[in-house]
Short mmCIF file of C-alpha atoms and ligand atoms in Angstrom, two decimals:
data_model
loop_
_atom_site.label_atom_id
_atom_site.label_comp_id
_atom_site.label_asym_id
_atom_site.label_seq_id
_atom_site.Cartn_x
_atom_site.Cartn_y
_atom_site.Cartn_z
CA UNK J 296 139.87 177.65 118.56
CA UNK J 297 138.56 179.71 115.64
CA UNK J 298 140.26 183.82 116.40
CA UNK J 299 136.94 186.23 117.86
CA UNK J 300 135.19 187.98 115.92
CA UNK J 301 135.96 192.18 115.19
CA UNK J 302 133.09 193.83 117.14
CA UNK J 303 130.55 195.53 115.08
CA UNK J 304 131.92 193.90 112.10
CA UNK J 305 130.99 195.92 109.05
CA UNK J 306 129.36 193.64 107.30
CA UNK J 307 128.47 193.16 103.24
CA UNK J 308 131.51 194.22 101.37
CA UNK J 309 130.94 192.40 98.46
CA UNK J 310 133.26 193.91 96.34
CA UNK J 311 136.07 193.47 98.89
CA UNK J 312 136.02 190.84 101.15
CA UNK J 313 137.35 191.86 104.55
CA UNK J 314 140.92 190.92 103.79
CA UNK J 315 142.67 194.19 102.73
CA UNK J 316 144.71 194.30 105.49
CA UNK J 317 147.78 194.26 102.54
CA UNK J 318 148.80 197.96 102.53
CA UNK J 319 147.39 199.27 99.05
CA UNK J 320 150.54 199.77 97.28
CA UNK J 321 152.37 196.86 98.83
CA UNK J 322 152.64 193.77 96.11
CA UNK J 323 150.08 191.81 98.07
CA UNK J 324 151.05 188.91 95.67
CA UNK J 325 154.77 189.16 97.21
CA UNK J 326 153.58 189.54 100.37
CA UNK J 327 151.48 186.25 100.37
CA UNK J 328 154.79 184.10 98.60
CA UNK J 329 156.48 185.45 101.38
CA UNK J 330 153.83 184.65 104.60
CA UNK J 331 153.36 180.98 102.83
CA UNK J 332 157.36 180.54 102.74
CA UNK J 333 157.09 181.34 106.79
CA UNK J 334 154.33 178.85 107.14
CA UNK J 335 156.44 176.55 105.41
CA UNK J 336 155.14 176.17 101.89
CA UNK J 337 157.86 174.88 99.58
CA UNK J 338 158.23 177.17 95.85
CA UNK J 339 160.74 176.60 93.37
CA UNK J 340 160.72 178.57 90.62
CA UNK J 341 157.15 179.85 90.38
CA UNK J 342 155.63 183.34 90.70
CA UNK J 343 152.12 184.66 90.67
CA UNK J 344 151.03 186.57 87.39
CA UNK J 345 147.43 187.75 85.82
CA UNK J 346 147.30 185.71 82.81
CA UNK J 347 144.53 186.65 80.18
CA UNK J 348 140.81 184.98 81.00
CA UNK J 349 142.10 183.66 83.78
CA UNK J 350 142.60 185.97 86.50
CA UNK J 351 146.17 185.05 88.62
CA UNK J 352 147.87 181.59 87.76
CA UNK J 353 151.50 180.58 88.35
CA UNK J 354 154.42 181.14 85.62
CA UNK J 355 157.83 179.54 85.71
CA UNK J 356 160.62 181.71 86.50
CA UNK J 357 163.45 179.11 85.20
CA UNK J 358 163.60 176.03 83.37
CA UNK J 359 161.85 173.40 85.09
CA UNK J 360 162.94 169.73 84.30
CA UNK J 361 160.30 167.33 84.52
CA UNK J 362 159.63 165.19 87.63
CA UNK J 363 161.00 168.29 89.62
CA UNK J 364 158.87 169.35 92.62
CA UNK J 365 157.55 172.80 92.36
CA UNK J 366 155.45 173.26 95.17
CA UNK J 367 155.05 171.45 98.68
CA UNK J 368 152.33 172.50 101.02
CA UNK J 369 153.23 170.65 104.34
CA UNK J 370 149.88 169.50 106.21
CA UNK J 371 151.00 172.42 108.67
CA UNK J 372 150.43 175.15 106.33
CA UNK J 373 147.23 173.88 105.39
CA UNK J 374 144.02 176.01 106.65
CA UNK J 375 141.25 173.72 108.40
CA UNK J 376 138.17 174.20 109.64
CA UNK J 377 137.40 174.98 112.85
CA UNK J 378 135.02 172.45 114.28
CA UNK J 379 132.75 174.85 116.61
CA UNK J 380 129.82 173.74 113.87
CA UNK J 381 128.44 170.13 113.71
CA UNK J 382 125.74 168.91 111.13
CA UNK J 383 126.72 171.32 108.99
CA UNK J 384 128.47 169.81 105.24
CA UNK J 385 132.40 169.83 104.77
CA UNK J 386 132.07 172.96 102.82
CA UNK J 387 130.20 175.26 104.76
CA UNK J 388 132.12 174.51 107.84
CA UNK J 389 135.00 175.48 106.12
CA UNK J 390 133.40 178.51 104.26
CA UNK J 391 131.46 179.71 108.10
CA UNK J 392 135.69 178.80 109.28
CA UNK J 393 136.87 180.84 106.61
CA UNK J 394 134.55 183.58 107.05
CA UNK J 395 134.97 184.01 110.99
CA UNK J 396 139.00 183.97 110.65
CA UNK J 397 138.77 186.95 107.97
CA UNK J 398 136.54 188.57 110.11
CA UNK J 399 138.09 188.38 113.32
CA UNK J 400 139.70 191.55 114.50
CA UNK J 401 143.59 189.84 113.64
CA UNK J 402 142.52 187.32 111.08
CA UNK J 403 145.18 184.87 110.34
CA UNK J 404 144.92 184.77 106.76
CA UNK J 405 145.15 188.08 105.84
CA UNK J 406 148.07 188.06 103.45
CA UNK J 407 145.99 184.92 101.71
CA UNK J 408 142.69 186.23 101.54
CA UNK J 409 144.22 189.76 100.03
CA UNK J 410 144.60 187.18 96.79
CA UNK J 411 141.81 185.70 96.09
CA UNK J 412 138.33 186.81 93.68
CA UNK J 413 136.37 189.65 95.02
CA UNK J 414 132.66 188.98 95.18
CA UNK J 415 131.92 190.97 91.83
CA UNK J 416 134.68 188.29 89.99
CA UNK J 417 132.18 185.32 91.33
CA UNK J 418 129.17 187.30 90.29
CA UNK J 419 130.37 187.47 87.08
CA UNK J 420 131.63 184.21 86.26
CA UNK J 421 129.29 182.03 88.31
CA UNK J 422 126.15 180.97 87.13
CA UNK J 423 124.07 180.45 90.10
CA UNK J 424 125.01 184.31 90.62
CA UNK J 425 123.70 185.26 87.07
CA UNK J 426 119.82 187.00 87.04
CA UNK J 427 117.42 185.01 85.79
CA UNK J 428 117.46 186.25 82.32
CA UNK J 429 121.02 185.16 81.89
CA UNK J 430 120.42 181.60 84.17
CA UNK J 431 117.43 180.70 81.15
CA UNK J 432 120.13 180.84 78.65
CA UNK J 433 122.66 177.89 79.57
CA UNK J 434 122.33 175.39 77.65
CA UNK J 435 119.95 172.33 78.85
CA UNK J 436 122.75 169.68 80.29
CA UNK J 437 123.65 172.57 82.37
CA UNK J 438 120.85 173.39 84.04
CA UNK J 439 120.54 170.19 86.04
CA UNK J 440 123.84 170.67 87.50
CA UNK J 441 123.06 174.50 88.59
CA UNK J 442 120.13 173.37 90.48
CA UNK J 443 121.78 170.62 92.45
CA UNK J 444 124.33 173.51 93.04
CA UNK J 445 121.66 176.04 94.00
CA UNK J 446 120.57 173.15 96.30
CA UNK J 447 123.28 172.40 98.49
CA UNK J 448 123.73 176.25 98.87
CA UNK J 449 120.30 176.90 100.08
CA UNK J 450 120.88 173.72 102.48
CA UNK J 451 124.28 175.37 103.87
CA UNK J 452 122.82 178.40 104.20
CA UNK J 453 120.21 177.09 106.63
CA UNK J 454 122.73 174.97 108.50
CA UNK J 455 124.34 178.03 109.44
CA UNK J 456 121.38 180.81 109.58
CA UNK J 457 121.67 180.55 113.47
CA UNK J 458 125.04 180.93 113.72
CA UNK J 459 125.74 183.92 111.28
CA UNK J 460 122.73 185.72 112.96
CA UNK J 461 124.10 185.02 116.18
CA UNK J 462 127.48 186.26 115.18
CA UNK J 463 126.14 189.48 113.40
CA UNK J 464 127.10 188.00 109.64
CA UNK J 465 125.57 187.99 106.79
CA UNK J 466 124.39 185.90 104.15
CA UNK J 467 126.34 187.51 101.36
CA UNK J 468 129.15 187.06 104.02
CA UNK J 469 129.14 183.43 104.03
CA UNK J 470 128.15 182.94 100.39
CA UNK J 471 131.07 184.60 99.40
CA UNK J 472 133.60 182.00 101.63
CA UNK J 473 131.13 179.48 100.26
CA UNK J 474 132.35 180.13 96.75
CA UNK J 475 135.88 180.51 97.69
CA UNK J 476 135.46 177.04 99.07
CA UNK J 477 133.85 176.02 95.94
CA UNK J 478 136.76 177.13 93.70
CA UNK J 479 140.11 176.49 96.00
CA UNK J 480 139.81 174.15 98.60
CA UNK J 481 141.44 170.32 98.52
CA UNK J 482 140.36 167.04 100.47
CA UNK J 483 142.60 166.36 103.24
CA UNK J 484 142.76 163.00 104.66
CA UNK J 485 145.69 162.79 107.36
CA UNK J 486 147.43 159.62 108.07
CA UNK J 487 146.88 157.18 110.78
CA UNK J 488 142.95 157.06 110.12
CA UNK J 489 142.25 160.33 111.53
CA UNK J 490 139.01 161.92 109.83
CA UNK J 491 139.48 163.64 106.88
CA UNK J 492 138.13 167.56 105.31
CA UNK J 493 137.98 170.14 103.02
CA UNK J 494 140.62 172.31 103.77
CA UNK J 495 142.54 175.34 101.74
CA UNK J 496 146.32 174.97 100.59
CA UNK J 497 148.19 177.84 100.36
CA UNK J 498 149.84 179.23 96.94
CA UNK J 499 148.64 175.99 95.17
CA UNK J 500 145.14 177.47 94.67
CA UNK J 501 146.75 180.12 92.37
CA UNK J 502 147.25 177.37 89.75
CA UNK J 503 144.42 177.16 86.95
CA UNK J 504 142.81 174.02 85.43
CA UNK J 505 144.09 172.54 82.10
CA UNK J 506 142.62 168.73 80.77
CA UNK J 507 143.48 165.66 81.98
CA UNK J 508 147.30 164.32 80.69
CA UNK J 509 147.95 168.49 80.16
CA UNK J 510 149.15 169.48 82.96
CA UNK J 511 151.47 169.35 86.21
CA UNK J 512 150.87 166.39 88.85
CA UNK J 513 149.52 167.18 92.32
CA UNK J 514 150.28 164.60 94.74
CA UNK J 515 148.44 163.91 97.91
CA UNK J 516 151.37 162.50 100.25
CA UNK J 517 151.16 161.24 103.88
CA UNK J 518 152.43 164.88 104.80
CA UNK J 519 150.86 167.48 102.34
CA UNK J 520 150.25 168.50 98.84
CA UNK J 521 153.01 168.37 96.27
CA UNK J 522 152.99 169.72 92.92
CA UNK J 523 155.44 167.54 90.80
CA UNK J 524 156.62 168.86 86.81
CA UNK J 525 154.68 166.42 83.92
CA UNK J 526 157.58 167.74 81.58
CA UNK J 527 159.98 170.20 81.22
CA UNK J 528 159.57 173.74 81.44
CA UNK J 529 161.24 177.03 80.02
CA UNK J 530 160.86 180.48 81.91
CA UNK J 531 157.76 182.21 81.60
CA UNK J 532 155.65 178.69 80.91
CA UNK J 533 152.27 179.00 82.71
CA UNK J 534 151.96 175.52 85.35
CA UNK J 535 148.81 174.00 85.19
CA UNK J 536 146.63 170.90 87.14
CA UNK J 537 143.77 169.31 86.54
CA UNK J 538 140.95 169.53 89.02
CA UNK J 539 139.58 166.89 87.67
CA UNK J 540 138.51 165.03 84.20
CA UNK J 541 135.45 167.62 83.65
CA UNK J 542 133.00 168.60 81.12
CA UNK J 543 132.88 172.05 80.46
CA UNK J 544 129.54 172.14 81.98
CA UNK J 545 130.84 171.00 85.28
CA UNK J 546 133.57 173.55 84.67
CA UNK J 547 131.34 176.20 84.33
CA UNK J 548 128.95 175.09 86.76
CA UNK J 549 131.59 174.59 89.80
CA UNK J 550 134.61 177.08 88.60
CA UNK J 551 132.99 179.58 86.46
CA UNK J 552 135.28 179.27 83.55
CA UNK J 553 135.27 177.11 80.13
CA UNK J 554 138.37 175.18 79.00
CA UNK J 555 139.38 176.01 75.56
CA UNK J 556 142.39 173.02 75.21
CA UNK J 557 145.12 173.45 72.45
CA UNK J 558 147.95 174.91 71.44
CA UNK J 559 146.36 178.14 69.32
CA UNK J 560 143.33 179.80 71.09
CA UNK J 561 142.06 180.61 67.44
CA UNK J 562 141.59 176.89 66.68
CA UNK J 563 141.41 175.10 69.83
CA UNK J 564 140.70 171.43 70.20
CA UNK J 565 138.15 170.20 72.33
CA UNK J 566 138.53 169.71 76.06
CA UNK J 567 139.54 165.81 75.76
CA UNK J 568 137.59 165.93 79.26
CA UNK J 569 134.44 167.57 77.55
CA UNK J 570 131.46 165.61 76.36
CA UNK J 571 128.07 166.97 75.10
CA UNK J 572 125.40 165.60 77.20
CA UNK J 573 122.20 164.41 75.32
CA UNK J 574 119.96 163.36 78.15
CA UNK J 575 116.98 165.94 77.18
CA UNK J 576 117.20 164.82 73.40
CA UNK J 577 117.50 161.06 74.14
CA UNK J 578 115.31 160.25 76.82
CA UNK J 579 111.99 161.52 75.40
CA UNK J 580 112.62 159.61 72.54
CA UNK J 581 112.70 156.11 74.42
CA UNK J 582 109.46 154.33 75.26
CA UNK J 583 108.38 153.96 78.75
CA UNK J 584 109.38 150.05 78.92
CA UNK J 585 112.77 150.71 77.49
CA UNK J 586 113.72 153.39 79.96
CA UNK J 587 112.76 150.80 82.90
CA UNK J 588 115.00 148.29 81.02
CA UNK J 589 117.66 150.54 80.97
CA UNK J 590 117.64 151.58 84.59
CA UNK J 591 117.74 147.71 85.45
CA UNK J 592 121.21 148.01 84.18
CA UNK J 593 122.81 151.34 85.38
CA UNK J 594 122.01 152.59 82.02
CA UNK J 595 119.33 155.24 82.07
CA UNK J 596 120.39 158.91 81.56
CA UNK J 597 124.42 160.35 81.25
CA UNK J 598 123.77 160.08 77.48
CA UNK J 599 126.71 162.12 75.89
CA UNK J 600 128.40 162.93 72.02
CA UNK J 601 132.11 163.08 72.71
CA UNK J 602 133.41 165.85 70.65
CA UNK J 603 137.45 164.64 71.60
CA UNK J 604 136.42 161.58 69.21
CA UNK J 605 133.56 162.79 67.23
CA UNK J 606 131.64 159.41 68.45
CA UNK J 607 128.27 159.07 70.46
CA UNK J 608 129.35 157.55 73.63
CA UNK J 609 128.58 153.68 74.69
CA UNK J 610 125.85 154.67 76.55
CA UNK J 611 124.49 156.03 74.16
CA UNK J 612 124.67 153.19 71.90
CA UNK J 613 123.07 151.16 74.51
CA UNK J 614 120.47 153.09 74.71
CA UNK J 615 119.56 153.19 71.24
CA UNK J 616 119.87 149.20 70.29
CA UNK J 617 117.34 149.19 73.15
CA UNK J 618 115.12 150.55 71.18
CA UNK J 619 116.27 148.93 67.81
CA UNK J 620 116.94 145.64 68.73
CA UNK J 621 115.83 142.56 70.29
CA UNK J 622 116.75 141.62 73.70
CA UNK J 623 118.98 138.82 73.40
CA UNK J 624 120.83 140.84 70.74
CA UNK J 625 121.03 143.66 72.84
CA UNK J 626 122.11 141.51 75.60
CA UNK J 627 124.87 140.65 73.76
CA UNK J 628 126.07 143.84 72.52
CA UNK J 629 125.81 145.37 76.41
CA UNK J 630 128.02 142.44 77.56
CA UNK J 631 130.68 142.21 74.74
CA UNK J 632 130.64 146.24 73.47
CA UNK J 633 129.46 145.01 69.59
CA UNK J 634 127.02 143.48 67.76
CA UNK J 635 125.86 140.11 67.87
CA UNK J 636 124.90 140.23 63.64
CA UNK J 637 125.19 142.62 61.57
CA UNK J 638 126.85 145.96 62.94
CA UNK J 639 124.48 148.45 64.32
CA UNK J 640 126.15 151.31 63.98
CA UNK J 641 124.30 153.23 61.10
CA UNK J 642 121.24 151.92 62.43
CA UNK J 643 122.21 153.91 65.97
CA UNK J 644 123.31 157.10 63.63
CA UNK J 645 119.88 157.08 61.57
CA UNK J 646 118.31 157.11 65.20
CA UNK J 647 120.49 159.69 66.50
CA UNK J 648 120.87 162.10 63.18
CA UNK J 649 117.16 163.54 63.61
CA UNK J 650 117.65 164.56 67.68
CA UNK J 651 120.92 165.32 67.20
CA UNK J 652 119.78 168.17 64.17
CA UNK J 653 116.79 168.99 66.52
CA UNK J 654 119.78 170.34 69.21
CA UNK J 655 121.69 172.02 66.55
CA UNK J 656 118.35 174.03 66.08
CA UNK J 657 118.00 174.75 69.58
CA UNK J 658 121.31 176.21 69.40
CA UNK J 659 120.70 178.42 66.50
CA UNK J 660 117.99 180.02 67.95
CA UNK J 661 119.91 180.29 71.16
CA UNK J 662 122.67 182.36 69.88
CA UNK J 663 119.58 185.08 68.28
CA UNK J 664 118.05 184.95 72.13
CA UNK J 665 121.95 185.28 73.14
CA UNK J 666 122.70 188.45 70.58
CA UNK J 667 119.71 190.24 71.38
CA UNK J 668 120.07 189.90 75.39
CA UNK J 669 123.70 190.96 74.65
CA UNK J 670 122.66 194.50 73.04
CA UNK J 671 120.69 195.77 76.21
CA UNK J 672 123.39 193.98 78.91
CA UNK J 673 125.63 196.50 80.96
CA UNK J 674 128.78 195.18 82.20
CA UNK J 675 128.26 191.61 81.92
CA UNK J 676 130.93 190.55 78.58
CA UNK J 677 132.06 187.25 81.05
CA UNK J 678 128.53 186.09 81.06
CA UNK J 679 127.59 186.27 77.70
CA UNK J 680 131.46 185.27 76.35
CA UNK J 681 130.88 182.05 78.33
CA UNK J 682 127.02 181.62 76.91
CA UNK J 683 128.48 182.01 73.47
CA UNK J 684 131.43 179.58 74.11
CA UNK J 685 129.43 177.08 75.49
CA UNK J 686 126.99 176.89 73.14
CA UNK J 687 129.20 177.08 70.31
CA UNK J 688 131.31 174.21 71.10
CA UNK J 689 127.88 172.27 71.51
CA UNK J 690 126.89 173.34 67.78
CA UNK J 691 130.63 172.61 66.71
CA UNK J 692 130.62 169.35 67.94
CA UNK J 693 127.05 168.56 66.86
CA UNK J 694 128.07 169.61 62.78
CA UNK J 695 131.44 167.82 63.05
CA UNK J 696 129.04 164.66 63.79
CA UNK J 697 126.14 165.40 61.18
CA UNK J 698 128.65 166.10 58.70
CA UNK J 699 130.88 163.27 59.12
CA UNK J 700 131.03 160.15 56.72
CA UNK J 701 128.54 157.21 57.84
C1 SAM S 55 142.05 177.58 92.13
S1 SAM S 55 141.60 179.06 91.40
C2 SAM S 55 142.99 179.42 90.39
C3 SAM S 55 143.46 180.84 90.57
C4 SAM S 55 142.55 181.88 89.97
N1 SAM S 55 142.78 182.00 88.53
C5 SAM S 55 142.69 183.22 90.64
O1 SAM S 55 142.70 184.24 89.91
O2 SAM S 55 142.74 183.29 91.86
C6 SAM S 55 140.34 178.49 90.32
C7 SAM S 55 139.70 179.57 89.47
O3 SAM S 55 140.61 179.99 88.46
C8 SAM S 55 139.94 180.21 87.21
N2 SAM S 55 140.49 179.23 86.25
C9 SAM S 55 141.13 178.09 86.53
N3 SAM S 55 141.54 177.47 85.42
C10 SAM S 55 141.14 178.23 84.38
C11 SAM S 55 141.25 178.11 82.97
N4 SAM S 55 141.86 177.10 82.39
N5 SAM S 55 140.71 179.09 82.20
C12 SAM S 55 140.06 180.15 82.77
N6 SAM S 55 139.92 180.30 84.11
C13 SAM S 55 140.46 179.37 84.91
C14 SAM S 55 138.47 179.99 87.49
O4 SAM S 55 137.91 181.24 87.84
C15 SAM S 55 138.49 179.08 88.70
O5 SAM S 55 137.32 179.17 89.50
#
């Protein structure tokens, strides 16, 4: 049973969510190591600390040796939802669960929700919350994403309109959980065939992303999370996981943040995960016939220049001996991966060089449309730093390809 509701909640706090029950002056980050310990959350030798960029993340706080577990978050620990809602998705029950618990007049998760973003850290690092004048500024591969996201919001938010007016909560209220969700939660699938959810795993969410084959390994075991060491660790080493091998459009899109992998933040190496999606280059420049073709074989669209590798990715190439070559040879080089005759290669890159300098333009005039929205902005550095980044590493990656040997 989900706790009742506070009467007369005050509702609308965007800036903080009802969860400062944490005396002011009390480490609240303490406080919530301690209340997971009690709820049985394993920790060995890892403490909360603001890290630069990144808000709160975990740091080591001895050597670590790898293979060593660092965190276990027993299934009991874990935060469901309630399941008062039906035809509603995964993650707006748990958001609307969320949302009534820190709401209620004891909420459960007090301790918990005194760590996480305020609604003004989302606002500033999310782009469906940017104004319009900001949103028209991502670059295009991003935009399709944000819509979808938009989407499913606007979907959520009418699955639960009768309940939150019924319940005398807002919107904002559940948008906020919504994006909490968004950011922290986990799949849970308990054993024995039971159904699974989305649910939210205490003191894990405090660790931040890093690339796939970077970072710590989180373990979904018949009884919880675990969080097992890739290597070894001195004191003071940041822990990492990866959410998942993504783009740094789907990174900014769902998490609000861009991944800048490598060793040096001055020179960093691309996001091995990243790619640089080409879909609104590529496809108006194949004929009508050749896109049907292409969608015969699971190939239309998801077109992508891999800046990890400086190569255009196989769909890509596919795409392109569609149009430059004859079927049967094209046939071949979809079922084998190279060409029947002659390579095709430079044949591909004369196709490509012209769209690909066509996006490189785009960007330039971009980052003028970017500078001279900067000059007038008020408080909004995260949004713009994150414009910049993004479309930087697109122009990076686009030169390192035009200027690369044939
Ligand atoms: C699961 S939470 C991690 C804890 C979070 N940093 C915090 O302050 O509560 C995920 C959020 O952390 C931030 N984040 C995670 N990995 C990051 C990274 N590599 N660089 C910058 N921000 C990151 C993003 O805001 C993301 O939405």
């Amino acid at each position: 049973m989900p706790p009742r509701l506070a009467k007369r909640t005050k509702l609308s706090e965007p800036e903080a969510p009802a969860n400062a029950v944490v005396a002011p002056n009390e480490d609240k980050h303490a406080a919530f190591t301690a209340w997971s310990k009690e709820r049985g959350v394993e920790i060995r030798d890892v403490k909360p600390a603001k890290l630069p960029g990144r808000g709160l993340g975990l740091v080591t706080t001895a050597k670590i040796k790898a293979g060593a577990r660092i965190i276990f978050v027993p299934e009991k620990a874990m935060f469901k939802p309630y399941n008062f809602l039906t035809n509603v998705s995964p993650q707006a029950q748990l958001a609307v669960s969320l949302l009534v618990d820190c709401k209620a007049a004891q909420p459960t998760i007090a301790p918990w929700a005194a760590t996480w973003p305020t609604d003004s850290d989302f606002e500033h690092s999310m782009p469906l919350r940017w104004p319009d004048a900001l949103r028209c500024l991502v670059p295009p591969p991003v935009e399709q994403p944000l819509q979808r996201q938009e989407e499913d919001l606007t979907k959520d938010l009418d699955a639960v309109y009768d309940f939150l007016a019924a319940s005398e909560l807002s919107d904002d209220d559940f948008r906020y959980y919504w994006f909490i969700v968004n950011s922290r939660s986990f799949h849970w699938k308990p054993p024995r065939g039971k159904a699974g959810s989305m649910v939210m795993c205490p003191f894990i969410d405090y660790i931040n992303h890093a690339p796939s084959g970077t970072a710590c390994n989180v373990f979904e075991r018949a009884n919880g999370y675990e969080v097992v060491a890739d290597r070894d660790y001195a004191a003071g080493e940041e822990i990492l996981a990866t959410y998942g091998a993504h783009s740094n459009d789907k990174l900014l899109v769902h998490y609000g943040f861009i991944c800048h992998s490598g060793p040096d933040s001055n020179h960093p190496t691309p996001n091995p995960d990243d790619d640089i999606r080409l879909d609104h280059i590529l496809l108006p420049a194949l004929t009508p016939t050749i896109r049907t073709q292409l969608q015969d074989v699971g190939f239309l669209g998801g077109y992508a220049l891999l800046p990890a590798t400086n190569e255009l990715c196989f769909k890509t190439q596919v795409a392109v001996r569609a149009m430059l070559l004859t079927c049967n040879e094209w046939e071949y080089f979809v079922a084998n991966g190279e060409d029947l005759g002659e390579d095709q290669s430079n044949a591909v890159r004369n196709f490509m060089e012209p769209l690909l300098s066509q996006y490189l333009a785009e960007a330039a005039e971009n980052f003028v449309r970017i500078a001279f929205r900067r000059e007038d902005a008020i408080d909004m550095n995260n949004e713009f730093g994150l414009l910049d980044t993004r479309w930087t590493q697109i122009a990076q990656a686009l030169e390192d390809f035009l200027n690369s040997a044939h």
